[in-house]
Amino acid sequence: MVDAVALRRGCVAAIDGYGGGYFHERDWLRAAFLEVPREHFVPDRVWWPTRRDGRFPLLDRNERPGQWLKAVYRPLAALITQIDDGRVRPEDGPAAEGCFTSSVSCSAVIVDMLHHLDPQPHERVLEIGTGSGYTTALLARRVGAANIVTVEIDPDLARRAAGNLDALGLAPHAVVGDGEGGYAAAAPYDRILSTAAVRHIPAAWPRQVRPGGVIITPIDTPYNTDALLRLVCDGQGNATGRLIKPVTFMKTRAQRPRRSYGELGWPGWSEHRVTVGADGQRIDMGRP
Ligand SMILES: C[S@@+](CC[C@H](N)C(=O)[O-])C[C@H]1O[C@@H](n2cnc3c(N)ncnc32)[C@H](O)[C@@H]1O
């Protein structure tokens, strides 16, 4: 018999083993991960994100509960809850094609994002992309659900997430709408966390964060991957920061179409300066 609590502990141990941040110096985060039942947020039927025999397999809790639960606690896997904005349905079985449009995010990545967000008790947080509500529940352990505004663009997903959270006694301010506009009515926030990737930072986000507040979001890069970005805001609508590491996320709805990287402010290829010498090679940015 597979036990969720044991799997959760195993997942924490695996994430601890990855090093490089994660739960490091964040005891609240480890405790939150151990307390929040991730399985509660995962629908009975979800797609596995890697193709097998050309299709994305469907994991069915009722048919194979052990397989489903083990998948829930695989530390490096997101579970796909929506394809093509709901046009591909779980009832149709394994999916041959389609674009992933919602998931229960990968545990290790969410832990890492919350590590870098570093919310303090009772701070006000705006979350973009509620999805299943799982990340919201982890955040709520730190700041309290009443201090969270969470925005989801898909009404069906938002309704399900609200139900998931409500069943655990959590009542954040849940908004159905386009999170690229933030949520001005409850601004300013101490932190913004987006679990949908952007190609450009929506102007509303830094405008709605207090001076010194932080934005954590995945951003598309020209390097064939998204990257985790940490920005610090000045309270005047400006923000600066650095890329942290590569990640992979679904794009916000309006930012799905590709855009020219030059137009988005990325350096051109010739702005990567390569130096080679006895000490090895170094690549940095700067005009040639
Ligand atoms: C990767 S999922 C978030 C998963 C969530 N962290 C969890 O663990 O359940 C990204 C979510 O962002 C939502 N989304 C996409 N564009 C959005 C937008 N402009 N505003 C708000 N939500 C958006 C999608 O519908 C999707 O549910």
mmCIF file of C-alpha atoms and ligand atoms in Angstrom:
data_model
loop_
_atom_site.group_PDB
_atom_site.id
_atom_site.type_symbol
_atom_site.label_atom_id
_atom_site.label_comp_id
_atom_site.label_asym_id
_atom_site.label_seq_id
_atom_site.Cartn_x
_atom_site.Cartn_y
_atom_site.Cartn_z
ATOM 1 C CA MET A 1 0.000 0.000 0.000
ATOM 2 C CA VAL A 2 1.495 3.381 -1.009
ATOM 3 C CA ASP A 3 1.398 5.986 1.760
ATOM 4 C CA ALA A 4 1.118 9.702 0.868
ATOM 5 C CA VAL A 5 2.922 10.871 4.010
ATOM 6 C CA ALA A 6 5.872 8.548 3.367
ATOM 7 C CA LEU A 7 5.996 9.625 -0.291
ATOM 8 C CA ARG A 8 5.943 13.274 0.771
ATOM 9 C CA ARG A 9 8.858 12.692 3.139
ATOM 10 C CA GLY A 10 10.721 10.869 0.380
ATOM 11 C CA CYS A 11 10.098 13.799 -1.948
ATOM 12 C CA VAL A 12 11.536 16.229 0.627
ATOM 13 C CA ALA A 13 14.613 14.025 1.027
ATOM 14 C CA ALA A 14 15.089 13.911 -2.748
ATOM 15 C CA ILE A 15 14.744 17.706 -3.046
ATOM 16 C CA ASP A 16 17.201 18.169 -0.149
ATOM 17 C CA GLY A 17 19.621 15.982 -2.090
ATOM 18 C CA TYR A 18 19.566 18.352 -5.093
ATOM 19 C CA GLY A 19 21.310 21.073 -3.017
ATOM 20 C CA GLY A 20 21.651 24.512 -4.550
ATOM 21 C CA GLY A 21 19.060 26.340 -2.440
ATOM 22 C CA TYR A 22 15.619 24.779 -2.291
ATOM 23 C CA PHE A 23 14.804 24.219 1.395
ATOM 24 C CA HIS A 24 18.129 25.731 2.510
ATOM 25 C CA GLU A 25 17.572 28.119 5.460
ATOM 26 C CA ARG A 26 13.816 27.900 4.874
ATOM 27 C CA ASP A 27 12.521 25.683 7.652
ATOM 28 C CA TRP A 28 9.013 27.059 7.135
ATOM 29 C CA LEU A 29 9.099 25.820 3.552
ATOM 30 C CA ARG A 30 10.126 22.290 4.475
ATOM 31 C CA ALA A 31 7.386 22.250 7.152
ATOM 32 C CA ALA A 32 4.824 23.596 4.667
ATOM 33 C CA PHE A 33 5.743 20.977 2.086
ATOM 34 C CA LEU A 34 5.410 18.224 4.682
ATOM 35 C CA GLU A 35 2.040 19.556 5.890
ATOM 36 C CA VAL A 36 0.246 20.365 2.624
ATOM 37 C CA PRO A 37 -1.238 17.255 0.976
ATOM 38 C CA ARG A 38 -0.208 17.733 -2.659
ATOM 39 C CA GLU A 39 -2.451 14.829 -3.660
ATOM 40 C CA HIS A 40 -5.466 16.875 -2.556
ATOM 41 C CA PHE A 41 -4.797 19.334 -5.427
ATOM 42 C CA VAL A 42 -4.263 16.759 -8.163
ATOM 43 C CA PRO A 43 -7.324 15.788 -10.218
ATOM 44 C CA ASP A 44 -8.161 12.070 -10.443
ATOM 45 C CA ARG A 45 -7.024 12.055 -14.065
ATOM 46 C CA VAL A 46 -3.897 13.881 -15.167
ATOM 47 C CA TRP A 47 -1.457 13.536 -18.032
ATOM 48 C CA TRP A 48 2.177 12.599 -17.505
ATOM 49 C CA PRO A 49 4.329 15.233 -19.229
ATOM 50 C CA THR A 50 6.636 12.854 -21.127
ATOM 51 C CA ARG A 51 5.496 10.921 -24.195
ATOM 52 C CA ARG A 52 5.323 7.134 -24.098
ATOM 53 C CA ASP A 53 4.659 5.407 -27.432
ATOM 54 C CA GLY A 54 4.073 8.832 -28.953
ATOM 55 C CA ARG A 55 1.397 9.918 -26.453
ATOM 56 C CA PHE A 56 1.214 11.648 -23.091
ATOM 57 C CA PRO A 57 -0.029 8.874 -20.772
ATOM 58 C CA LEU A 58 -3.102 9.456 -18.620
ATOM 59 C CA LEU A 59 -2.728 8.617 -14.931
ATOM 60 C CA ASP A 60 -6.049 7.546 -13.424
ATOM 61 C CA ARG A 61 -6.411 7.568 -9.649
ATOM 62 C CA ASN A 62 -9.330 5.132 -9.701
ATOM 63 C CA GLU A 63 -7.742 2.648 -12.065
ATOM 64 C CA ARG A 64 -4.181 2.693 -10.701
ATOM 65 C CA PRO A 65 -4.138 4.588 -7.371
ATOM 66 C CA GLY A 66 -0.568 3.582 -6.486
ATOM 67 C CA GLN A 67 0.838 4.758 -9.813
ATOM 68 C CA TRP A 68 -1.123 8.020 -9.569
ATOM 69 C CA LEU A 69 0.071 8.764 -6.012
ATOM 70 C CA LYS A 70 3.706 7.970 -6.790
ATOM 71 C CA ALA A 71 3.480 10.363 -9.749
ATOM 72 C CA VAL A 72 2.091 13.086 -7.454
ATOM 73 C CA TYR A 73 5.273 12.890 -5.369
ATOM 74 C CA ARG A 74 7.832 12.636 -8.165
ATOM 75 C CA PRO A 75 9.963 15.705 -7.256
ATOM 76 C CA LEU A 76 10.872 16.732 -10.799
ATOM 77 C CA ALA A 77 7.552 16.267 -12.577
ATOM 78 C CA ALA A 78 4.684 18.630 -13.244
ATOM 79 C CA LEU A 79 1.334 16.875 -13.692
ATOM 80 C CA ILE A 80 -0.632 18.156 -16.639
ATOM 81 C CA THR A 81 -4.182 19.130 -15.747
ATOM 82 C CA GLN A 82 -5.207 20.943 -18.918
ATOM 83 C CA ILE A 83 -4.313 20.728 -22.610
ATOM 84 C CA ASP A 84 -5.304 23.306 -25.238
ATOM 85 C CA ASP A 85 -7.295 25.337 -22.701
ATOM 86 C CA GLY A 86 -9.531 22.319 -22.032
ATOM 87 C CA ARG A 87 -10.260 21.303 -25.623
ATOM 88 C CA VAL A 88 -8.397 17.984 -25.097
ATOM 89 C CA ARG A 89 -10.235 16.171 -22.308
ATOM 90 C CA PRO A 90 -8.992 13.526 -19.852
ATOM 91 C CA GLU A 91 -11.974 11.342 -20.899
ATOM 92 C CA ASP A 92 -10.296 11.053 -24.307
ATOM 93 C CA GLY A 93 -7.344 9.200 -22.717
ATOM 94 C CA PRO A 94 -3.648 9.594 -23.518
ATOM 95 C CA ALA A 95 -3.027 12.738 -25.545
ATOM 96 C CA ALA A 96 -1.314 12.518 -28.906
ATOM 97 C CA GLU A 97 -0.829 16.238 -29.260
ATOM 98 C CA GLY A 98 -1.806 19.616 -27.862
ATOM 99 C CA CYS A 99 -0.253 22.395 -25.902
ATOM 100 C CA PHE A 100 -0.072 22.093 -22.092
ATOM 101 C CA THR A 101 -2.043 24.980 -20.599
ATOM 102 C CA SER A 102 -2.194 24.121 -16.885
ATOM 103 C CA SER A 103 -0.522 21.800 -14.428
ATOM 104 C CA VAL A 104 0.160 21.103 -10.815
ATOM 105 C CA SER A 105 3.665 22.555 -10.927
ATOM 106 C CA CYS A 106 6.777 20.471 -10.356
ATOM 107 C CA SER A 107 7.487 20.203 -6.600
ATOM 108 C CA ALA A 108 11.207 20.953 -6.750
ATOM 109 C CA VAL A 109 10.661 24.025 -8.921
ATOM 110 C CA ILE A 110 7.883 25.417 -6.726
ATOM 111 C CA VAL A 111 10.037 24.923 -3.632
ATOM 112 C CA ASP A 112 12.866 26.737 -5.388
ATOM 113 C CA MET A 113 10.609 29.621 -6.446
ATOM 114 C CA LEU A 114 9.268 30.017 -2.909
ATOM 115 C CA HIS A 115 12.840 29.897 -1.597
ATOM 116 C CA HIS A 116 13.766 32.849 -3.822
ATOM 117 C CA LEU A 117 10.478 34.664 -3.157
ATOM 118 C CA ASP A 118 11.362 34.440 0.550
ATOM 119 C CA PRO A 119 8.022 35.737 1.840
ATOM 120 C CA GLN A 120 7.941 36.889 5.457
ATOM 121 C CA PRO A 121 5.078 36.167 7.859
ATOM 122 C CA HIS A 122 1.973 38.297 7.159
ATOM 123 C CA GLU A 123 3.407 39.856 3.999
ATOM 124 C CA ARG A 124 0.981 40.513 1.160
ATOM 125 C CA VAL A 125 1.560 38.356 -1.891
ATOM 126 C CA LEU A 126 0.039 38.450 -5.364
ATOM 127 C CA GLU A 127 0.144 35.080 -7.114
ATOM 128 C CA ILE A 128 -0.375 34.860 -10.877
ATOM 129 C CA GLY A 129 -1.604 31.498 -12.202
ATOM 130 C CA THR A 130 -3.507 29.793 -9.377
ATOM 131 C CA GLY A 131 -3.712 26.523 -11.333
ATOM 132 C CA SER A 132 -4.710 23.836 -8.826
ATOM 133 C CA GLY A 133 -4.152 26.038 -5.773
ATOM 134 C CA TYR A 134 -1.228 23.916 -4.563
ATOM 135 C CA THR A 135 1.339 26.727 -4.582
ATOM 136 C CA THR A 136 -1.218 29.018 -2.932
ATOM 137 C CA ALA A 137 -1.608 26.513 -0.103
ATOM 138 C CA LEU A 138 2.176 26.356 0.468
ATOM 139 C CA LEU A 139 2.374 30.163 0.465
ATOM 140 C CA ALA A 140 -0.557 30.376 2.861
ATOM 141 C CA ARG A 141 1.456 28.404 5.414
ATOM 142 C CA ARG A 142 3.905 31.289 5.522
ATOM 143 C CA VAL A 143 1.923 34.496 5.063
ATOM 144 C CA GLY A 144 -1.628 33.383 5.887
ATOM 145 C CA ALA A 145 -4.293 32.826 3.210
ATOM 146 C CA ALA A 146 -5.905 36.194 3.975
ATOM 147 C CA ASN A 147 -2.726 37.933 2.782
ATOM 148 C CA ILE A 148 -2.767 36.274 -0.639
ATOM 149 C CA VAL A 149 -4.451 37.481 -3.812
ATOM 150 C CA THR A 150 -4.332 34.728 -6.436
ATOM 151 C CA VAL A 151 -5.333 35.303 -10.064
ATOM 152 C CA GLU A 152 -6.289 32.586 -12.548
ATOM 153 C CA ILE A 153 -7.436 33.328 -16.077
ATOM 154 C CA ASP A 154 -9.346 30.088 -16.614
ATOM 155 C CA PRO A 155 -12.723 30.121 -14.818
ATOM 156 C CA ASP A 156 -13.006 26.299 -14.538
ATOM 157 C CA LEU A 157 -9.524 25.963 -13.056
ATOM 158 C CA ALA A 158 -10.175 28.892 -10.714
ATOM 159 C CA ARG A 159 -13.395 27.265 -9.469
ATOM 160 C CA ARG A 160 -11.663 23.936 -8.838
ATOM 161 C CA ALA A 161 -8.737 25.610 -7.067
ATOM 162 C CA ALA A 162 -11.090 27.589 -4.825
ATOM 163 C CA GLY A 163 -12.818 24.323 -3.900
ATOM 164 C CA ASN A 164 -9.485 22.597 -3.192
ATOM 165 C CA LEU A 165 -8.368 25.475 -0.967
ATOM 166 C CA ASP A 166 -11.713 25.850 0.764
ATOM 167 C CA ALA A 167 -11.706 22.133 1.688
ATOM 168 C CA LEU A 168 -8.481 22.796 3.622
ATOM 169 C CA GLY A 169 -9.970 25.858 5.297
ATOM 170 C CA LEU A 170 -7.954 28.291 3.142
ATOM 171 C CA ALA A 171 -9.675 31.370 1.733
ATOM 172 C CA PRO A 172 -7.260 33.597 -0.195
ATOM 173 C CA HIS A 173 -8.736 36.387 -2.295
ATOM 174 C CA ALA A 174 -9.213 34.432 -5.539
ATOM 175 C CA VAL A 175 -9.661 36.459 -8.696
ATOM 176 C CA VAL A 176 -10.694 35.137 -12.108
ATOM 177 C CA GLY A 177 -8.994 37.335 -14.660
ATOM 178 C CA ASP A 178 -5.861 38.273 -16.539
ATOM 179 C CA GLY A 179 -2.996 38.383 -14.048
ATOM 180 C CA GLU A 180 -0.881 40.442 -16.434
ATOM 181 C CA GLY A 181 -2.821 43.392 -15.086
ATOM 182 C CA GLY A 182 -1.942 42.346 -11.525
ATOM 183 C CA TYR A 183 -4.725 43.210 -9.117
ATOM 184 C CA ALA A 184 -4.585 46.920 -8.382
ATOM 185 C CA ALA A 185 -7.475 46.910 -5.906
ATOM 186 C CA ALA A 186 -5.341 45.176 -3.267
ATOM 187 C CA ALA A 187 -1.938 46.738 -4.143
ATOM 188 C CA PRO A 188 0.732 47.409 -3.024
ATOM 189 C CA TYR A 189 2.116 43.917 -2.494
ATOM 190 C CA ASP A 190 5.302 42.869 -0.763
ATOM 191 C CA ARG A 191 5.893 40.114 -3.333
ATOM 192 C CA ILE A 192 4.553 38.843 -6.631
ATOM 193 C CA LEU A 193 4.958 35.216 -7.668
ATOM 194 C CA SER A 194 4.019 34.142 -11.172
ATOM 195 C CA THR A 195 3.896 30.457 -12.047
ATOM 196 C CA ALA A 196 3.180 31.248 -15.687
ATOM 197 C CA ALA A 197 6.105 32.416 -17.840
ATOM 198 C CA VAL A 198 6.246 35.769 -19.606
ATOM 199 C CA ARG A 199 8.262 37.058 -22.541
ATOM 200 C CA HIS A 200 8.103 40.608 -21.178
ATOM 201 C CA ILE A 201 7.318 41.715 -17.624
ATOM 202 C CA PRO A 202 3.828 43.247 -17.547
ATOM 203 C CA ALA A 203 4.130 46.925 -16.567
ATOM 204 C CA ALA A 204 1.454 46.492 -13.883
ATOM 205 C CA TRP A 205 3.597 44.135 -11.813
ATOM 206 C CA PRO A 206 6.387 46.494 -10.663
ATOM 207 C CA ARG A 207 3.797 49.267 -10.292
ATOM 208 C CA GLN A 208 1.908 47.186 -7.743
ATOM 209 C CA VAL A 209 4.882 46.227 -5.543
ATOM 210 C CA ARG A 210 6.174 48.354 -2.663
ATOM 211 C CA PRO A 211 9.733 49.753 -2.757
ATOM 212 C CA GLY A 212 12.151 46.883 -2.089
ATOM 213 C CA GLY A 213 9.480 44.286 -2.854
ATOM 214 C CA VAL A 214 10.299 41.253 -4.964
ATOM 215 C CA ILE A 215 8.901 39.679 -8.132
ATOM 216 C CA ILE A 216 9.701 36.069 -8.979
ATOM 217 C CA THR A 217 8.669 34.876 -12.408
ATOM 218 C CA PRO A 218 9.818 32.584 -15.186
ATOM 219 C CA ILE A 219 10.803 34.542 -18.293
ATOM 220 C CA ASP A 220 11.410 33.218 -21.802
ATOM 221 C CA THR A 221 15.020 33.513 -23.027
ATOM 222 C CA PRO A 222 16.779 33.168 -26.397
ATOM 223 C CA TYR A 223 18.611 30.116 -25.000
ATOM 224 C CA ASN A 224 15.842 27.609 -25.729
ATOM 225 C CA THR A 225 14.571 27.628 -22.142
ATOM 226 C CA ASP A 226 12.748 29.856 -19.693
ATOM 227 C CA ALA A 227 14.733 31.222 -16.743
ATOM 228 C CA LEU A 228 13.711 32.046 -13.216
ATOM 229 C CA LEU A 229 13.975 35.812 -12.724
ATOM 230 C CA ARG A 230 14.155 37.706 -9.423
ATOM 231 C CA LEU A 231 13.380 41.420 -9.617
ATOM 232 C CA VAL A 232 13.536 44.022 -6.855
ATOM 233 C CA CYS A 233 11.079 46.913 -7.280
ATOM 234 C CA ASP A 234 11.596 50.615 -6.513
ATOM 235 C CA GLY A 235 7.959 51.483 -5.846
ATOM 236 C CA GLN A 236 7.896 53.796 -8.901
ATOM 237 C CA GLY A 237 7.087 51.119 -11.464
ATOM 238 C CA ASN A 238 10.719 50.116 -12.094
ATOM 239 C CA ALA A 239 12.506 46.890 -11.182
ATOM 240 C CA THR A 240 15.939 45.347 -11.647
ATOM 241 C CA GLY A 241 17.288 41.899 -11.021
ATOM 242 C CA ARG A 242 19.022 38.813 -12.355
ATOM 243 C CA LEU A 243 18.251 35.478 -13.898
ATOM 244 C CA ILE A 244 18.632 32.640 -11.424
ATOM 245 C CA LYS A 245 18.487 29.381 -13.365
ATOM 246 C CA PRO A 246 16.743 27.630 -16.234
ATOM 247 C CA VAL A 247 13.165 26.389 -15.727
ATOM 248 C CA THR A 248 10.317 25.441 -18.050
ATOM 249 C CA PHE A 249 6.852 26.953 -17.715
ATOM 250 C CA MET A 250 3.664 27.504 -19.664
ATOM 251 C CA LYS A 251 3.342 31.058 -20.977
ATOM 252 C CA THR A 252 0.643 33.462 -19.864
ATOM 253 C CA ARG A 253 -2.194 33.318 -22.379
ATOM 254 C CA ALA A 254 -1.487 36.627 -24.082
ATOM 255 C CA GLN A 255 2.253 35.938 -24.314
ATOM 256 C CA ARG A 256 2.091 32.585 -26.082
ATOM 257 C CA PRO A 257 3.041 33.969 -29.525
ATOM 258 C CA ARG A 258 6.778 34.260 -30.112
ATOM 259 C CA ARG A 259 8.362 37.719 -30.379
ATOM 260 C CA SER A 260 11.692 38.967 -31.571
ATOM 261 C CA TYR A 261 14.239 38.791 -28.743
ATOM 262 C CA GLY A 262 15.811 42.058 -29.885
ATOM 263 C CA GLU A 263 12.425 43.756 -29.486
ATOM 264 C CA LEU A 264 12.176 42.268 -25.976
ATOM 265 C CA GLY A 265 15.499 43.816 -24.944
ATOM 266 C CA TRP A 266 17.779 40.777 -25.086
ATOM 267 C CA PRO A 267 21.404 41.302 -26.135
ATOM 268 C CA GLY A 268 22.255 40.202 -29.679
ATOM 269 C CA TRP A 269 24.636 37.294 -30.307
ATOM 270 C CA SER A 270 27.531 39.649 -31.022
ATOM 271 C CA GLU A 271 27.118 41.161 -27.552
ATOM 272 C CA HIS A 272 28.258 37.894 -25.939
ATOM 273 C CA ARG A 273 31.999 38.419 -25.402
ATOM 274 C CA VAL A 274 34.084 35.236 -25.235
ATOM 275 C CA THR A 275 37.546 35.269 -23.662
ATOM 276 C CA VAL A 276 39.767 32.185 -23.833
ATOM 277 C CA GLY A 277 43.103 31.799 -22.024
ATOM 278 C CA ALA A 278 45.176 29.685 -19.685
ATOM 279 C CA ASP A 279 42.433 29.959 -17.042
ATOM 280 C CA GLY A 280 39.803 28.557 -19.373
ATOM 281 C CA GLN A 281 37.013 30.398 -21.087
ATOM 282 C CA ARG A 282 34.710 33.158 -19.923
ATOM 283 C CA ILE A 283 31.584 34.450 -21.586
ATOM 284 C CA ASP A 284 30.020 37.725 -20.516
ATOM 285 C CA MET A 285 27.888 40.483 -21.935
ATOM 286 C CA GLY A 286 29.269 43.675 -23.323
ATOM 287 C CA ARG A 287 29.647 45.589 -26.546
ATOM 288 C CA PRO A 288 32.405 44.088 -28.746
HETATM 289 C C1 LIG B 1 1.808 26.153 -14.469
HETATM 290 S S1 LIG B 1 0.137 26.573 -14.127
HETATM 291 C C2 LIG B 1 0.208 27.059 -12.417
HETATM 292 C C3 LIG B 1 0.194 25.887 -11.519
HETATM 293 C C4 LIG B 1 0.164 26.181 -10.049
HETATM 294 N N1 LIG B 1 1.419 26.776 -9.608
HETATM 295 C C5 LIG B 1 -0.054 24.869 -9.324
HETATM 296 O O1 LIG B 1 0.916 24.298 -8.782
HETATM 297 O O2 LIG B 1 -1.187 24.383 -9.365
HETATM 298 C C6 LIG B 1 -0.007 28.169 -14.893
HETATM 299 C C7 LIG B 1 -1.400 28.730 -14.737
HETATM 300 O O3 LIG B 1 -1.398 30.067 -15.193
HETATM 301 C C8 LIG B 1 -2.668 30.329 -15.739
HETATM 302 N N2 LIG B 1 -2.558 31.550 -16.555
HETATM 303 C C9 LIG B 1 -2.098 31.683 -17.823
HETATM 304 N N3 LIG B 1 -2.153 32.969 -18.210
HETATM 305 C C10 LIG B 1 -2.652 33.659 -17.157
HETATM 306 C C11 LIG B 1 -2.943 35.030 -16.944
HETATM 307 N N4 LIG B 1 -2.715 35.940 -17.889
HETATM 308 N N5 LIG B 1 -3.447 35.384 -15.748
HETATM 309 C C12 LIG B 1 -3.684 34.473 -14.777
HETATM 310 N N6 LIG B 1 -3.441 33.167 -14.936
HETATM 311 C C13 LIG B 1 -2.913 32.763 -16.101
HETATM 312 C C14 LIG B 1 -2.993 29.071 -16.501
HETATM 313 O O4 LIG B 1 -4.371 28.965 -16.776
HETATM 314 C C15 LIG B 1 -2.463 28.001 -15.565
HETATM 315 O O5 LIG B 1 -3.460 27.525 -14.721
#
